[in-house]
Amino acid sequence: MKSFFKNVLANIIAIVILCAVFFVFFIMMLVFSSMGSEKSVAVKKNSVLTINLKTYIIDSPTEEQAGLFNINKQNKSILIYEALEAINKAKTDDNIKGISIEADDLSAGVTQIDDLRNALEDFKKSGKFVYAYGNAVSQASYYLGSVADKYYLNPSGMIELKGLATEVTFFKDFADKYGIGIEVIRHGKFKSAVEPFLRNDISPENKEQLGTLLNDIWKNTSSRIAVSRKIDTAQFRTVVDSLYGMIPELSLKYRLADKLIQKTEYDEIIKSKLNLNEKDKLNKISLGKYINSYSEDNISGDRVAVLYASGSINNGDGYNEICSERYIKYIKDLQEDDKVKAVVFRINSPGGSANASDEILFELQQLKKKKPIIVSFGDYAASGGYYIAMAADKIYSEPNTLTGSIGVFGVIPYYKDLANKNGIRSDIVSTNANSQYYSALNGVTPYGVSMITRSVEGTYKRFVHFVTQNRKQTFEQVDNVGGGRVWSGTRAKQIGLVDELGTLNDAVKFAAQKAGLKSYSVDSYPKKMSTFEQIFKDLNEDDISARVIKSKIGKANYEILQQITDQKLQSEVKMEMPYQIKIN
């Protein structure tokens, strides 16, 4: 028996030592990986700047994907502002002779691709070339690649050019079948975020706004592709409707591609363009490495701060979304930093908590008393994302931004029928008339519904009030374009919801001008987390569970699941847009 316990103890010690060695080895690998990825590189002569599959464009530092679940993706994320600055720098860099787009599937939002396209069109004015090559090319990647002087396609490749569509998933019958009751209170007939719980099909109002949005975005993107490829508008529509891009020979025939060649042949074409010999090496440098080659850590002198706000708006102190406590700290820091002369507030958000949105707006209004605030919209700045823009001196939107959605709602699920079917009932003892106005088993009392409705209506009026102040419009004017309706940036400019159509770069330049700066540097907030911070923030049990579920069912469905299961979200009045539109 004594020897048995010795063996057990020896095995336990061996396991502990093995785990410790593995942990130390893991940490060392992370350190070396981090050191290697951040090392500055020298740009060789006759280099070609390459936008490839490893290019992951993000709008905000908080979208960085490094962590226990994304170790292989570390340090590949590039801020859109950095990417645009890199392309602009390459325009006058004698070592960069051209740009090669080699991305079959591009991770970037529609407005980010718009900005990249604009930067590449400007780059071509230098006389340097822009070429593109594809295998199985997504629509988003082709939208970017079509800007190239020449587009080359693999002989067995394809271009997924199909137009835009949206599919809305409905849960009403599912909820009815399993006895899940859902009390919905909303202001705005276009506030369609709650439709999946109320209907089994798209409402006429939602169908109208979705159709308008999709057509606005497709008109902008398709016309740019057609012009770049020198294809007649009518013929281009036929090409898209007929899915000709899926057949390589038809892609060539209808001028979607210039030549069908292998990747090795494509590289030889670039070498020939650079007048290199057959034995000479083709020097390609990725966008990320090129940024590292010249980026400076020390920012001095007067500054324009870009405060990035990306994701849903929530209460709390989280990093990866727009959490009110953390953003209030950011805003106060900017207010107290004398070197920051102006702030650009970059919004890429569908909204979220009405309370958190209100807290952030108040602090921005205090900041505005001291410094200019210029707002720049990304892919979407709707509902709460539009609300927090109401402290702006000026609002810039991209043409394809989804914005507006001036509306409010609340979703309150309950499980009375489900519980009763399974023999579960409850009884209540309370001290006051409405101590239990809401119960997960019994739902909301009629008086509770009336009070929540008053809350929703009051929040909507407060929303419209701030819009009337910022946009210099009457309540009636704002209400006419409100009601939860989502608009494209192009239409938002027409109806006065934004001031200008322009990029983040345009907003930065105007902010500097507004502050009277002739010389300045640009600083980003929040700062990127270190590799270790990003990895160890994933060790929270709830975060791990959430990430696993989200990876299985997708982000959009996960957010709907949250609405049903997260008690914190159930208790809040929401300002949130129901969907995102991507060029997939």
XYZ file of C-alpha atoms in Angstrom:
584
model
C 0.000 0.000 0.000
C 2.886 2.319 0.843
C 4.482 1.782 -2.582
C 1.071 2.405 -4.197
C 0.817 5.871 -2.634
C 4.422 6.602 -3.628
C 3.619 5.745 -7.251
C 0.454 7.866 -7.211
C 2.365 10.801 -5.705
C 5.179 10.391 -8.245
C 2.662 10.407 -11.100
C 0.959 13.530 -9.759
C 4.297 15.339 -9.438
C 5.270 14.249 -12.964
C 1.984 15.586 -14.358
C 2.431 18.917 -12.519
C 6.004 19.267 -13.807
C 4.918 18.387 -17.355
C 2.128 20.974 -17.245
C 4.535 23.595 -15.883
C 7.084 22.857 -18.629
C 4.380 23.018 -21.281
C 3.099 26.332 -19.877
C 6.591 27.867 -19.837
C 7.219 26.607 -23.383
C 3.865 28.079 -24.484
C 4.695 31.476 -22.974
C 8.161 31.483 -24.577
C 6.658 30.698 -27.968
C 4.281 33.618 -27.582
C 7.107 35.953 -26.606
C 9.290 34.956 -29.569
C 6.298 35.117 -31.904
C 5.421 38.580 -30.645
C 9.009 39.813 -30.915
C 9.371 38.478 -34.435
C 6.116 39.925 -35.708
C 6.824 43.422 -34.429
C 10.349 43.585 -35.834
C 10.824 46.390 -38.325
C 11.786 45.347 -41.851
C 13.751 47.151 -44.528
C 12.017 47.797 -47.846
C 14.179 46.532 -50.704
C 14.498 48.184 -54.081
C 12.002 47.126 -56.767
C 9.522 45.948 -54.143
C 5.832 45.271 -54.715
C 3.368 46.101 -51.951
C 1.030 43.101 -51.575
C -2.542 42.941 -50.316
C -3.002 39.219 -49.734
C -5.058 36.628 -47.862
C -3.309 37.521 -44.617
C -4.620 41.077 -44.771
C -7.304 41.438 -42.089
C -8.632 44.989 -42.146
C -10.238 46.233 -38.927
C -11.816 49.546 -38.053
C -10.766 49.759 -34.416
C -7.991 48.391 -32.148
C -10.733 46.699 -30.100
C -11.487 44.390 -33.058
C -8.047 42.774 -32.712
C -8.556 38.995 -32.792
C -5.488 37.737 -30.946
C -6.183 35.429 -28.038
C -6.312 31.790 -27.065
C -8.804 31.173 -29.871
C -6.890 33.140 -32.516
C -3.194 32.561 -31.871
C -2.418 31.998 -35.551
C -3.948 35.365 -36.459
C -1.779 37.478 -34.184
C -0.412 40.760 -35.563
C -2.117 40.357 -38.942
C -4.856 42.856 -38.232
C -4.398 46.275 -39.807
C -6.350 49.407 -38.954
C -8.031 50.853 -42.034
C -6.420 54.227 -41.288
C -2.961 52.599 -41.250
C -3.696 50.765 -44.509
C -4.721 53.966 -46.272
C -1.668 55.815 -44.970
C 0.553 52.962 -46.195
C -0.870 53.079 -49.726
C -0.495 56.855 -49.743
C 3.144 56.579 -48.579
C 3.884 53.891 -51.170
C 2.782 56.321 -53.867
C 5.954 58.383 -53.342
C 8.241 55.610 -52.056
C 10.933 54.963 -54.693
C 11.416 51.420 -53.407
C 7.766 50.516 -54.090
C 7.187 50.048 -57.823
C 3.619 48.783 -57.730
C 0.866 47.028 -55.815
C -0.332 43.441 -56.192
C -3.790 42.432 -54.931
C -3.814 38.707 -54.198
C -6.792 38.282 -51.888
C -9.438 35.703 -52.801
C -11.438 36.369 -49.645
C -11.053 39.798 -48.101
C -11.800 40.494 -44.438
C -13.035 44.080 -44.603
C -16.309 45.974 -44.407
C -17.940 47.608 -47.398
C -16.884 51.149 -46.441
C -13.347 49.944 -45.773
C -13.174 48.460 -49.273
C -14.506 51.743 -50.655
C -11.666 53.589 -48.918
C -9.038 51.089 -50.095
C -10.337 51.422 -53.655
C -10.134 55.212 -53.460
C -6.562 54.992 -52.158
C -5.577 52.592 -54.959
C -7.121 54.829 -57.604
C -5.102 57.711 -56.198
C -1.978 55.500 -56.107
C -2.315 54.798 -59.838
C -1.973 58.525 -60.554
C 1.717 58.144 -59.665
C 2.219 56.051 -62.820
C 2.948 52.929 -60.776
C 1.023 49.755 -61.592
C -1.728 47.955 -59.698
C -2.256 44.326 -60.732
C -4.582 41.697 -59.256
C -4.725 37.903 -59.275
C -7.446 35.557 -58.107
C -8.369 31.888 -57.734
C -11.798 31.438 -56.119
C -12.627 35.109 -55.656
C -15.333 36.415 -53.333
C -17.487 39.331 -54.411
C -15.871 41.618 -51.824
C -12.372 40.728 -53.041
C -13.355 41.286 -56.651
C -14.838 44.664 -55.779
C -11.386 45.682 -54.522
C -9.396 43.849 -57.196
C -11.415 45.288 -60.087
C -9.689 48.619 -59.520
C -6.438 47.104 -60.874
C -4.922 47.976 -64.249
C -4.990 44.267 -65.079
C -6.967 41.460 -63.469
C -5.642 37.913 -63.880
C -7.625 34.781 -63.044
C -6.576 31.166 -62.561
C -7.686 28.962 -65.513
C -9.771 26.858 -63.116
C -10.799 29.770 -60.932
C -14.048 31.680 -60.505
C -15.400 35.106 -59.549
C -18.445 35.088 -57.284
C -20.182 38.138 -58.755
C -23.870 37.844 -57.864
C -25.257 41.088 -56.417
C -26.588 41.607 -52.902
C -29.265 39.763 -50.954
C -30.329 39.426 -47.354
C -32.004 36.571 -45.505
C -33.907 37.227 -42.286
C -34.435 34.361 -39.818
C -37.712 34.295 -37.882
C -38.365 32.639 -34.492
C -42.066 33.250 -33.838
C -43.234 29.705 -34.629
C -40.291 28.248 -32.713
C -41.183 30.337 -29.664
C -44.871 29.387 -29.947
C -44.056 25.686 -30.356
C -41.919 25.505 -27.229
C -43.970 27.852 -25.077
C -41.622 30.840 -25.059
C -43.497 34.115 -24.763
C -41.875 37.323 -25.980
C -43.217 40.746 -25.020
C -42.044 43.355 -27.529
C -42.362 47.132 -27.082
C -40.991 49.424 -29.781
C -41.294 52.882 -31.259
C -40.961 53.027 -35.021
C -42.605 50.886 -37.678
C -39.194 50.431 -39.309
C -37.574 49.205 -36.063
C -37.254 45.682 -37.422
C -34.750 44.314 -34.888
C -37.713 42.722 -33.092
C -39.480 41.302 -36.168
C -37.962 37.806 -35.833
C -39.982 37.437 -32.614
C -43.255 38.880 -33.982
C -43.678 37.535 -37.513
C -42.843 34.740 -39.905
C -42.010 36.997 -42.835
C -40.515 40.393 -43.606
C -42.921 43.269 -42.975
C -43.734 45.626 -45.891
C -41.914 48.447 -44.067
C -38.797 46.361 -43.517
C -38.910 45.039 -47.078
C -39.039 48.630 -48.303
C -36.036 49.786 -46.289
C -34.012 46.639 -47.020
C -34.692 46.974 -50.735
C -33.677 50.637 -50.711
C -30.499 49.918 -48.744
C -29.404 46.988 -50.886
C -30.064 48.884 -54.097
C -28.211 51.973 -52.853
C -25.138 49.946 -51.905
C -25.217 47.767 -55.021
C -25.645 50.803 -57.272
C -22.529 52.371 -55.726
C -20.390 49.229 -55.877
C -21.556 47.783 -59.205
C -21.121 51.071 -61.043
C -17.537 51.341 -59.807
C -16.745 47.789 -60.917
C -18.308 48.396 -64.339
C -16.383 51.645 -64.859
C -13.068 50.086 -63.773
C -13.570 47.081 -66.056
C -14.955 49.216 -68.910
C -18.150 47.192 -69.136
C -21.452 48.654 -70.323
C -23.993 48.992 -67.486
C -26.645 46.837 -69.188
C -24.116 44.154 -70.084
C -22.716 44.175 -66.564
C -26.186 43.520 -65.162
C -26.532 40.546 -67.515
C -23.126 39.225 -66.416
C -24.133 39.435 -62.747
C -27.643 38.029 -63.230
C -26.249 35.106 -65.239
C -23.384 34.327 -62.796
C -20.934 34.375 -65.711
C -18.082 35.016 -63.279
C -18.311 31.396 -62.103
C -16.981 30.173 -65.464
C -13.366 31.244 -66.193
C -13.857 31.425 -69.958
C -16.968 33.599 -69.542
C -15.102 35.834 -67.079
C -12.552 36.399 -69.832
C -15.167 36.834 -72.573
C -17.143 39.451 -70.646
C -14.024 41.341 -69.467
C -14.192 40.492 -65.771
C -10.626 39.217 -66.190
C -7.866 40.118 -68.659
C -6.124 36.761 -68.881
C -6.341 33.202 -67.510
C -2.939 32.248 -66.108
C -1.293 30.359 -63.251
C 0.095 32.208 -60.226
C 3.695 31.521 -61.273
C 2.984 33.116 -64.655
C 1.461 36.107 -62.880
C 4.648 36.600 -60.855
C 6.676 36.424 -64.070
C 4.522 39.193 -65.564
C 5.304 41.407 -62.575
C 9.021 40.603 -62.855
C 8.910 41.581 -66.501
C 7.151 44.825 -65.560
C 10.032 45.547 -63.158
C 12.640 44.632 -65.822
C 13.998 41.828 -63.647
C 15.960 38.886 -65.002
C 14.609 35.363 -64.794
C 16.939 34.527 -61.881
C 16.171 37.721 -59.964
C 13.956 37.389 -56.901
C 10.621 39.159 -56.853
C 10.507 41.255 -53.687
C 7.011 41.360 -52.251
C 6.215 43.091 -48.983
C 2.898 42.701 -47.205
C 0.851 45.667 -46.072
C 1.522 44.846 -42.407
C 5.297 44.591 -42.815
C 5.372 47.770 -44.865
C 3.584 49.631 -42.063
C 6.125 48.252 -39.550
C 8.971 49.491 -41.762
C 8.200 53.129 -41.129
C 5.797 53.356 -38.168
C 6.939 55.457 -35.240
C 6.128 54.693 -31.633
C 6.867 58.165 -30.310
C 4.129 60.681 -30.981
C 5.034 64.230 -30.052
C 3.737 67.758 -30.497
C 0.122 68.702 -31.112
C -2.135 65.746 -31.757
C -5.431 64.837 -33.330
C -6.819 61.887 -31.390
C -8.910 59.264 -33.152
C -11.233 57.613 -30.628
C -12.470 54.350 -32.145
C -15.879 53.020 -31.108
C -16.583 49.653 -32.683
C -19.219 47.053 -31.771
C -22.363 47.006 -29.659
C -22.893 49.633 -26.964
C -23.159 48.200 -23.451
C -22.795 49.158 -19.810
C -19.674 47.985 -18.029
C -15.918 48.022 -18.494
C -15.236 45.543 -21.312
C -12.630 46.086 -24.035
C -13.997 44.443 -27.184
C -17.254 46.394 -27.430
C -18.250 49.983 -26.658
C -18.611 49.736 -22.888
C -19.713 52.956 -21.208
C -17.440 52.898 -18.136
C -14.318 52.362 -20.219
C -15.295 54.944 -22.858
C -16.055 57.547 -20.234
C -12.469 57.081 -18.990
C -11.132 57.471 -22.558
C -13.156 60.645 -23.091
C -12.056 62.190 -19.800
C -8.416 61.359 -20.559
C -8.725 63.137 -23.913
C -10.376 66.095 -22.217
C -7.472 66.457 -19.796
C -4.659 65.855 -22.325
C -3.452 69.323 -23.346
C -1.519 67.942 -26.334
C -4.723 66.629 -27.900
C -6.177 69.616 -29.764
C -9.065 67.883 -31.544
C -10.854 64.535 -31.455
C -12.155 62.420 -34.310
C -14.791 60.010 -33.024
C -14.844 57.017 -35.387
C -18.119 55.099 -35.001
C -18.682 51.601 -36.356
C -21.648 50.456 -34.292
C -25.231 49.195 -34.673
C -26.108 50.621 -31.247
C -27.167 48.783 -28.118
C -28.064 49.932 -24.608
C -29.969 53.244 -24.505
C -28.595 53.978 -21.017
C -24.961 53.353 -22.001
C -25.411 55.423 -25.188
C -26.761 58.315 -23.107
C -23.831 58.168 -20.691
C -21.314 58.288 -23.532
C -23.126 61.139 -25.289
C -23.100 63.249 -22.108
C -19.333 62.878 -21.657
C -18.758 63.733 -25.316
C -20.825 66.889 -24.854
C -18.523 67.881 -21.987
C -15.475 67.184 -24.175
C -16.951 69.320 -26.963
C -16.899 72.359 -24.646
C -13.086 72.156 -24.681
C -12.127 70.636 -28.038
C -13.594 70.118 -31.518
C -15.232 66.722 -32.054
C -15.512 65.497 -35.638
C -17.407 62.252 -36.198
C -16.568 59.713 -38.882
C -18.916 56.814 -39.682
C -17.650 53.387 -40.730
C -19.764 50.479 -42.014
C -22.634 51.372 -39.723
C -23.501 54.083 -37.229
C -27.137 53.429 -36.485
C -29.570 53.723 -33.591
C -27.352 54.052 -30.484
C -24.396 54.368 -32.844
C -26.059 57.438 -34.368
C -27.174 58.713 -30.948
C -23.606 58.995 -29.630
C -22.675 61.063 -32.711
C -24.931 63.904 -31.584
C -22.093 65.762 -29.856
C -20.311 66.299 -33.189
C -19.267 69.608 -34.670
C -19.438 67.845 -38.035
C -20.384 64.346 -39.205
C -18.658 62.534 -42.083
C -20.281 59.415 -43.494
C -19.221 56.976 -46.178
C -21.698 56.580 -49.088
C -22.332 52.932 -48.116
C -22.594 53.486 -44.358
C -25.771 52.171 -42.718
C -27.010 54.942 -40.468
C -30.081 56.507 -38.881
C -32.345 53.869 -37.298
C -33.702 56.510 -34.937
C -35.921 54.256 -32.865
C -36.162 52.390 -29.564
C -37.347 48.952 -28.461
C -37.465 46.475 -25.611
C -37.678 42.667 -25.806
C -38.834 40.718 -22.743
C -38.980 36.900 -23.049
C -40.824 34.647 -20.617
C -41.386 30.891 -20.352
C -44.807 30.371 -18.758
C -46.224 27.905 -21.313
C -42.949 25.998 -21.531
C -42.784 25.709 -17.746
C -46.446 24.696 -17.385
C -46.110 21.991 -20.046
C -43.326 20.488 -17.983
C -45.120 20.689 -14.653
C -43.432 23.858 -13.395
C -45.531 26.618 -11.812
C -44.834 29.513 -9.519
C -46.646 31.614 -6.928
C -45.734 35.077 -5.732
C -45.603 36.858 -2.371
C -44.767 40.568 -2.563
C -44.761 43.774 -0.518
C -45.961 46.195 -3.197
C -48.354 46.285 -6.119
C -45.618 45.850 -8.739
C -42.781 44.176 -6.872
C -42.953 41.366 -9.421
C -44.055 43.231 -12.543
C -41.798 40.862 -14.536
C -41.147 37.174 -14.020
C -39.380 34.716 -16.305
C -42.215 32.247 -15.610
C -45.209 34.601 -15.710
C -44.152 37.372 -18.080
C -44.940 41.090 -17.690
C -48.004 42.426 -15.909
C -50.314 44.758 -17.889
C -49.195 47.680 -15.733
C -45.552 46.710 -16.301
C -46.155 46.777 -20.055
C -47.692 50.249 -19.822
C -44.730 51.601 -17.841
C -42.120 50.025 -20.127
C -44.017 51.504 -23.075
C -43.791 54.937 -21.433
C -40.057 54.361 -20.936
C -39.580 53.419 -24.594
C -41.596 56.440 -25.768
C -39.672 58.753 -23.429
C -36.338 57.401 -24.663
C -37.434 57.935 -28.272
C -38.371 61.562 -27.559
C -35.016 62.109 -25.870
C -33.278 60.549 -28.901
C -35.120 62.840 -31.319
C -34.453 65.854 -29.079
C -30.672 65.439 -29.369
C -30.966 64.907 -33.119
C -32.978 68.116 -33.508
C -30.276 70.028 -31.614
C -27.358 68.645 -33.609
C -28.992 68.552 -37.037
C -30.883 71.873 -36.645
C -34.194 70.258 -37.588
C -37.660 70.234 -36.023
C -39.067 67.274 -34.121
C -41.439 66.585 -37.011
C -38.615 66.615 -39.568
C -36.556 64.122 -37.568
C -39.587 61.969 -36.775
C -40.396 61.747 -40.495
C -37.012 60.161 -41.259
C -36.877 58.316 -37.932
C -39.260 55.574 -36.905
C -36.329 53.167 -36.800
C -35.602 53.474 -40.522
C -32.049 52.724 -41.657
C -30.547 54.860 -44.441
C -27.434 54.602 -46.590
C -24.850 57.338 -46.118
C -25.750 58.767 -49.514
C -29.396 59.228 -48.544
C -28.486 60.349 -45.026
C -26.617 63.273 -46.597
C -29.657 64.138 -48.722
C -32.028 64.220 -45.733
C -29.615 66.048 -43.441
C -28.638 63.299 -41.010
C -24.941 63.807 -41.860
C -22.911 66.780 -43.085
C -20.474 65.360 -45.620
C -19.632 62.190 -47.499
C -16.007 61.449 -46.741
C -13.441 59.129 -45.224
C -11.787 58.898 -41.825
C -8.825 60.691 -43.374
C -11.106 63.558 -44.445
C -12.413 63.804 -40.885
C -8.875 63.920 -39.450
C -7.852 66.694 -41.842
C -10.945 68.747 -41.013
C -10.406 68.230 -37.261
C -6.862 69.594 -37.591
C -8.172 72.530 -39.590
C -10.912 73.185 -37.018
C -8.270 73.237 -34.264
C -6.022 75.545 -36.309
C -3.196 73.001 -36.576
C -0.632 73.258 -39.361
C 1.585 70.499 -37.996
C 0.249 67.558 -36.014
C 0.449 63.824 -35.421
C -2.419 61.352 -35.208
C -2.855 59.191 -32.112
C -5.296 56.296 -31.687
C -7.493 55.454 -28.704
C -7.966 52.954 -27.220
C -4.458 51.558 -27.452
C -4.024 48.029 -28.739
C -3.733 45.421 -26.023
C -0.430 43.619 -25.778
C -0.302 40.010 -26.964
C -0.399 38.720 -23.379
C -3.339 40.919 -22.424
C -5.326 39.713 -25.421
C -4.593 36.073 -24.700
C -5.245 36.072 -20.973
C -8.460 38.057 -21.243
C -9.870 34.874 -22.860
C -9.339 32.842 -19.676
C -12.654 33.976 -18.196
C -15.023 30.994 -18.179
C -17.995 32.995 -19.506
C -15.884 34.459 -22.332
C -14.700 30.990 -23.360
C -18.269 29.654 -23.430
C -19.494 32.676 -25.374
C -16.729 32.399 -27.965
C -17.390 28.693 -28.498
C -21.134 29.259 -28.979
C -20.555 32.283 -31.230
C -18.144 30.320 -33.434
C -20.749 27.560 -33.854
C -23.900 29.580 -34.574
C -22.440 32.801 -35.996
C -22.310 36.334 -34.584
C -25.771 37.433 -35.807
C -27.568 34.408 -34.336
C -25.541 34.665 -31.133
C -26.755 38.243 -30.622
C -30.373 37.079 -31.001
C -29.711 34.260 -28.508
C -28.292 36.820 -26.083
C -31.463 38.854 -26.356
C -33.490 35.854 -25.188
C -31.156 34.463 -22.519
C -29.133 37.367 -21.076
C -31.086 38.863 -18.146
C -29.035 42.056 -18.288
C -29.983 42.691 -21.910
C -33.634 41.807 -21.239
C -33.968 44.570 -18.666
C -32.688 47.324 -20.938
C -34.340 49.668 -23.384
C -32.414 49.221 -26.608
C -31.305 51.480 -29.442
C -30.044 48.938 -31.918
C -30.000 48.283 -35.643
C -31.265 44.836 -36.685
C -28.657 43.848 -39.258
C -25.411 44.458 -41.095
C -24.863 44.400 -44.845
C -21.669 42.896 -46.231
C -20.512 42.337 -49.788
C -19.859 38.596 -49.519
